[in-house]
């Protein structure tokens, strides 16, 4: 296949190629790759949106490659029912993936969409030259800039906006990856994917509904509301999960846009056969977790043996389960019991996080805002929140686990005081409790990460399920209980 392509290309180019061919790449693959002037007619780079990666360049001579990238400021979901105004390269976060060959001459066109409000530019870490192109590419809305660079070094490089305030431009999603292939190309694999982590700072809390503006103070304090792959929670889960079959090789181009956090990139249930840490040339093997610095990248490769859902996380693990840094690679194929016995655990492990489906929660929030919240809205929203928050221990059936987690179903403990659960959810519970005649001496941690609406909806669902007494809890009651808890001195 490759040789046929080469023959075609040779025929098309005629004698011009000979010069380039004699300037073959130096054998040491870390040397600068100036393989002479570009050969042949200029090529328009194929750009892709994440998680897709452009095809290998499959070319054996340096070319002039034209890249056209447009900056688009747009509102997109960052989580179910939560929107954010992202600033993007190419309309997506991360920005379009760019793929060229070492030694190529890249003619870069940066366009700033006329509907945008801000000036922008681009600093490509794969550029040798001041600012990585930033000064030459400063572009006002409705304008276009052009600059040219030679891709001297191979590797996987981050690009980002470098317009002041730089942190804000990066924090709004202005980053992506450019792969500068070695002259001989990368080893072929079955799948290549593009996954890039970023941290986001919103004025509202994690999963607080509605449009959320950027919070400069949280960004300076490095306290992200969201840490996500590919620009939003759930962008690579459920129907949008990455896919492979058993017995295939997968290469992921992993980037980290930051602006602040370093990623401990890990795939639960896989071992990276090969990693090129920091996107460089040295290969590392048999790696569990690889560090991806802010403004850095890595190439990871592994072979799939056993079907199931593999979970990509930042192993700074609260970010995965409480800030969104979670993606899924779904591997289909026959079981391989000799390597792994089976039994899928991802539902218990991930709860609602593997496929956030919080539409009812969004509906309830909107209804509450409009003053039209019904009991039914609350129950539906509460059920979705219960799954993945409370169900981990009390089970989706509300039956609990004998001796460990007490039942919420037909609980005489709840029936005795239907408002008591508000305090239990906010403050946790420990010491001996007797539920339906059985003693439990365990610990329930406070669920204080839930907001007032969420607690009210969950408890309304609990009260109206499994033979419990009914009734409802509203957000104001929860707010009062929270305030009492925060100022205990005020209570008597
Ligand atoms: Cu910008």
PDB file of C-alpha atoms and ligand atoms in Angstrom, residues 71 73 87-89 110 112 118-122 139 160-166 168-170 172 174, ligand 1:
ATOM      1  CA  UNK A  71     -11.231  30.793  16.269  1.00  0.00           C
ATOM      2  CA  UNK A  73     -16.318  31.785  20.590  1.00  0.00           C
ATOM      3  CA  UNK A  87     -13.308  30.076  23.128  1.00  0.00           C
ATOM      4  CA  UNK A  88     -12.253  27.456  20.602  1.00  0.00           C
ATOM      5  CA  UNK A  89      -9.824  26.681  17.819  1.00  0.00           C
ATOM      6  CA  UNK A 110      -5.415  31.981  11.771  1.00  0.00           C
ATOM      7  CA  UNK A 112     -10.824  35.187  13.998  1.00  0.00           C
ATOM      8  CA  UNK A 118     -11.893  39.058  21.632  1.00  0.00           C
ATOM      9  CA  UNK A 119      -8.605  39.175  19.769  1.00  0.00           C
ATOM     10  CA  UNK A 120      -6.711  35.849  19.766  1.00  0.00           C
ATOM     11  CA  UNK A 121      -3.443  34.338  18.581  1.00  0.00           C
ATOM     12  CA  UNK A 122      -1.686  30.974  18.609  1.00  0.00           C
ATOM     13  CA  UNK A 139      -5.707  38.640  15.131  1.00  0.00           C
ATOM     14  CA  UNK A 160      -2.774  27.339  22.674  1.00  0.00           C
ATOM     15  CA  UNK A 161      -3.852  30.954  22.597  1.00  0.00           C
ATOM     16  CA  UNK A 162      -1.371  33.326  24.188  1.00  0.00           C
ATOM     17  CA  UNK A 163      -3.355  36.545  24.226  1.00  0.00           C
ATOM     18  CA  UNK A 164      -3.589  38.401  27.540  1.00  0.00           C
ATOM     19  CA  UNK A 165      -4.962  37.444  29.959  1.00  0.00           C
ATOM     20  CA  UNK A 166      -3.356  34.189  28.801  1.00  0.00           C
ATOM     21  CA  UNK A 168      -8.283  33.136  30.771  1.00  0.00           C
ATOM     22  CA  UNK A 169      -7.911  32.317  27.077  1.00  0.00           C
ATOM     23  CA  UNK A 170      -6.446  28.903  27.919  1.00  0.00           C
ATOM     24  CA  UNK A 172     -11.801  28.983  28.223  1.00  0.00           C
ATOM     25  CA  UNK A 174      -8.117  27.551  23.697  1.00  0.00           C
TER      26      UNK A 174
HETATM   27 CU1  LIG B   1      -7.552  33.623  22.684  1.00  0.00          CU
END
